[in-house]
């Protein structure tokens, strides 16, 4: 019985060390810019999908989506209105997407100095905006701290 309790205590303490850190980005809805607020992290990719607001949930329109992915030097700040050659776009026209009423975002941030198998090397940050959203908002990934 003692061995089982000891094992459970060890697992409990281990789970505190396994939990990945939270990472933050700032989204300026007026300027359509993303800025990574976590030191050493850069934007690897952004997935944008139009959605329809339902009662208590959202329904994504998968045919109206864009994937922006890194093809060169990673950046901490990205302006969606004027992307550099370091990022490629796949999907519908970006300018038309930015005019949509409701957009769901999935932003992947990465720290290139950490090993790929390190749980803190990257994070996904999910959030939604609508046409009434104004100004800057800070979004964060799931994790601890």
Tab-separated table of C-alpha atoms in Angstrom:
chain	number	residue	atom	x	y	z
A	1	UNK	CA	0.000	0.000	0.000
A	2	UNK	CA	2.867	2.365	0.836
A	3	UNK	CA	4.428	1.732	-2.567
A	4	UNK	CA	1.198	2.695	-4.318
A	5	UNK	CA	0.875	5.905	-2.289
A	6	UNK	CA	4.535	6.750	-2.947
A	7	UNK	CA	4.018	6.129	-6.662
A	8	UNK	CA	0.933	8.379	-6.735
A	9	UNK	CA	2.799	11.159	-4.903
A	10	UNK	CA	5.690	10.911	-7.364
A	11	UNK	CA	3.315	11.056	-10.325
A	12	UNK	CA	1.603	14.103	-8.833
A	13	UNK	CA	4.899	15.953	-8.411
A	14	UNK	CA	6.078	14.855	-11.857
A	15	UNK	CA	2.980	16.326	-13.505
A	16	UNK	CA	3.925	19.768	-12.190
A	17	UNK	CA	7.228	19.565	-14.052
A	18	UNK	CA	5.693	18.168	-17.217
A	19	UNK	CA	3.209	20.995	-17.727
A	20	UNK	CA	4.405	23.351	-20.520
A	21	UNK	CA	4.788	27.089	-20.005
A	22	UNK	CA	2.217	29.569	-21.306
A	23	UNK	CA	3.245	31.832	-24.152
A	24	UNK	CA	1.651	35.133	-25.095
A	25	UNK	CA	0.981	37.069	-28.260
A	26	UNK	CA	-0.576	40.466	-28.808
A	27	UNK	CA	-3.053	40.922	-31.638
A	28	UNK	CA	-3.812	44.440	-32.849
A	29	UNK	CA	-7.188	44.126	-34.570
A	30	UNK	CA	-6.995	47.629	-36.060
A	31	UNK	CA	-3.549	47.192	-37.644
A	32	UNK	CA	-3.888	43.384	-38.147
A	33	UNK	CA	-0.528	42.672	-36.517
A	34	UNK	CA	0.707	39.846	-34.285
A	35	UNK	CA	3.526	40.427	-31.795
A	36	UNK	CA	5.047	37.622	-29.715
A	37	UNK	CA	5.419	38.742	-26.090
A	38	UNK	CA	7.344	35.673	-24.882
A	39	UNK	CA	11.133	36.145	-25.038
A	40	UNK	CA	12.934	33.965	-27.566
A	41	UNK	CA	9.743	32.919	-29.371
A	42	UNK	CA	8.776	33.622	-32.977
A	43	UNK	CA	5.710	33.074	-35.163
A	44	UNK	CA	6.001	29.822	-37.080
A	45	UNK	CA	2.517	29.689	-38.607
A	46	UNK	CA	-0.953	31.217	-38.514
A	47	UNK	CA	-4.167	29.505	-39.558
A	48	UNK	CA	-7.157	31.769	-40.126
A	49	UNK	CA	-10.659	30.356	-40.636
A	50	UNK	CA	-13.937	32.183	-41.083
A	51	UNK	CA	-16.650	31.090	-38.662
A	52	UNK	CA	-20.362	31.481	-38.035
A	53	UNK	CA	-21.450	32.308	-34.501
A	54	UNK	CA	-23.888	29.722	-33.152
A	55	UNK	CA	-25.552	29.565	-29.766
A	56	UNK	CA	-22.767	28.584	-27.367
A	57	UNK	CA	-20.215	27.582	-30.016
A	58	UNK	CA	-18.763	28.512	-33.394
A	59	UNK	CA	-19.027	26.647	-36.690
A	60	UNK	CA	-15.967	27.073	-38.886
A	61	UNK	CA	-16.230	27.451	-42.638
A	62	UNK	CA	-13.266	25.326	-43.668
A	63	UNK	CA	-13.475	26.370	-47.318
A	64	UNK	CA	-12.734	29.952	-46.171
A	65	UNK	CA	-9.357	29.469	-44.564
A	66	UNK	CA	-5.749	30.532	-44.941
A	67	UNK	CA	-2.517	28.977	-43.722
A	68	UNK	CA	0.454	31.316	-43.349
A	69	UNK	CA	3.706	29.414	-42.787
A	70	UNK	CA	7.337	30.324	-42.311
A	71	UNK	CA	9.587	29.813	-45.323
A	72	UNK	CA	12.614	31.710	-44.080
A	73	UNK	CA	13.670	33.822	-41.135
A	74	UNK	CA	11.170	33.677	-38.261
A	75	UNK	CA	9.784	36.985	-36.994
A	76	UNK	CA	8.407	38.149	-33.646
A	77	UNK	CA	6.052	40.639	-35.288
A	78	UNK	CA	3.930	40.050	-38.384
A	79	UNK	CA	1.712	42.541	-40.184
A	80	UNK	CA	-0.997	40.611	-42.041
A	81	UNK	CA	-1.552	43.551	-44.387
A	82	UNK	CA	2.040	43.380	-45.658
A	83	UNK	CA	3.631	39.965	-45.208
A	84	UNK	CA	7.311	39.570	-46.002
A	85	UNK	CA	8.800	36.945	-48.295
A	86	UNK	CA	9.635	34.928	-45.158
A	87	UNK	CA	6.042	33.663	-44.994
A	88	UNK	CA	3.973	31.845	-47.615
A	89	UNK	CA	0.174	31.919	-47.942
A	90	UNK	CA	-2.037	28.987	-48.949
A	91	UNK	CA	-5.811	29.341	-49.241
A	92	UNK	CA	-8.194	32.130	-50.160
A	93	UNK	CA	-7.088	35.723	-50.757
A	94	UNK	CA	-5.653	37.228	-47.540
A	95	UNK	CA	-7.134	40.683	-48.169
A	96	UNK	CA	-10.615	39.167	-48.576
A	97	UNK	CA	-10.136	37.077	-45.425
A	98	UNK	CA	-9.254	40.155	-43.372
A	99	UNK	CA	-12.558	41.717	-44.471
A	100	UNK	CA	-14.575	38.771	-43.095
A	101	UNK	CA	-16.865	39.413	-40.139
A	102	UNK	CA	-15.711	36.535	-37.888
A	103	UNK	CA	-12.245	34.941	-37.924
A	104	UNK	CA	-10.812	32.136	-35.792
A	105	UNK	CA	-7.024	32.146	-35.372
A	106	UNK	CA	-4.584	29.369	-34.544
A	107	UNK	CA	-1.100	30.799	-34.043
A	108	UNK	CA	1.931	28.564	-33.549
A	109	UNK	CA	4.886	30.184	-31.772
A	110	UNK	CA	8.256	28.459	-31.571
A	111	UNK	CA	11.603	28.917	-29.875
A	112	UNK	CA	14.237	27.758	-32.396
A	113	UNK	CA	16.898	27.537	-29.656
A	114	UNK	CA	15.053	24.708	-27.873
A	115	UNK	CA	15.036	21.096	-29.027
A	116	UNK	CA	11.966	19.975	-30.971
A	117	UNK	CA	11.067	17.363	-28.353
A	118	UNK	CA	11.167	19.966	-25.543
A	119	UNK	CA	7.558	20.576	-24.479
A	120	UNK	CA	8.272	24.307	-24.114
A	121	UNK	CA	9.719	24.642	-27.646
A	122	UNK	CA	6.371	25.590	-29.205
A	123	UNK	CA	2.790	26.487	-28.318
A	124	UNK	CA	-0.534	26.869	-30.071
A	125	UNK	CA	-2.635	29.909	-29.272
A	126	UNK	CA	-6.323	29.830	-30.243
A	127	UNK	CA	-8.708	32.800	-30.270
A	128	UNK	CA	-11.516	34.374	-32.274
A	129	UNK	CA	-12.319	37.931	-33.353
A	130	UNK	CA	-15.328	39.579	-34.871
A	131	UNK	CA	-15.874	42.854	-36.684
A	132	UNK	CA	-16.701	44.629	-33.406
A	133	UNK	CA	-13.278	43.793	-31.897
A	134	UNK	CA	-11.114	46.886	-31.675
A	135	UNK	CA	-7.639	47.647	-30.381
A	136	UNK	CA	-5.056	45.293	-28.950
A	137	UNK	CA	-5.692	42.054	-27.086
A	138	UNK	CA	-3.240	39.681	-25.453
A	139	UNK	CA	-3.872	35.982	-26.035
A	140	UNK	CA	-2.057	33.103	-24.365
A	141	UNK	CA	-1.583	29.395	-24.894
A	142	UNK	CA	-2.691	26.671	-22.532
A	143	UNK	CA	-0.095	25.645	-20.003
A	144	UNK	CA	1.128	26.447	-16.518
A	145	UNK	CA	2.311	29.636	-14.793
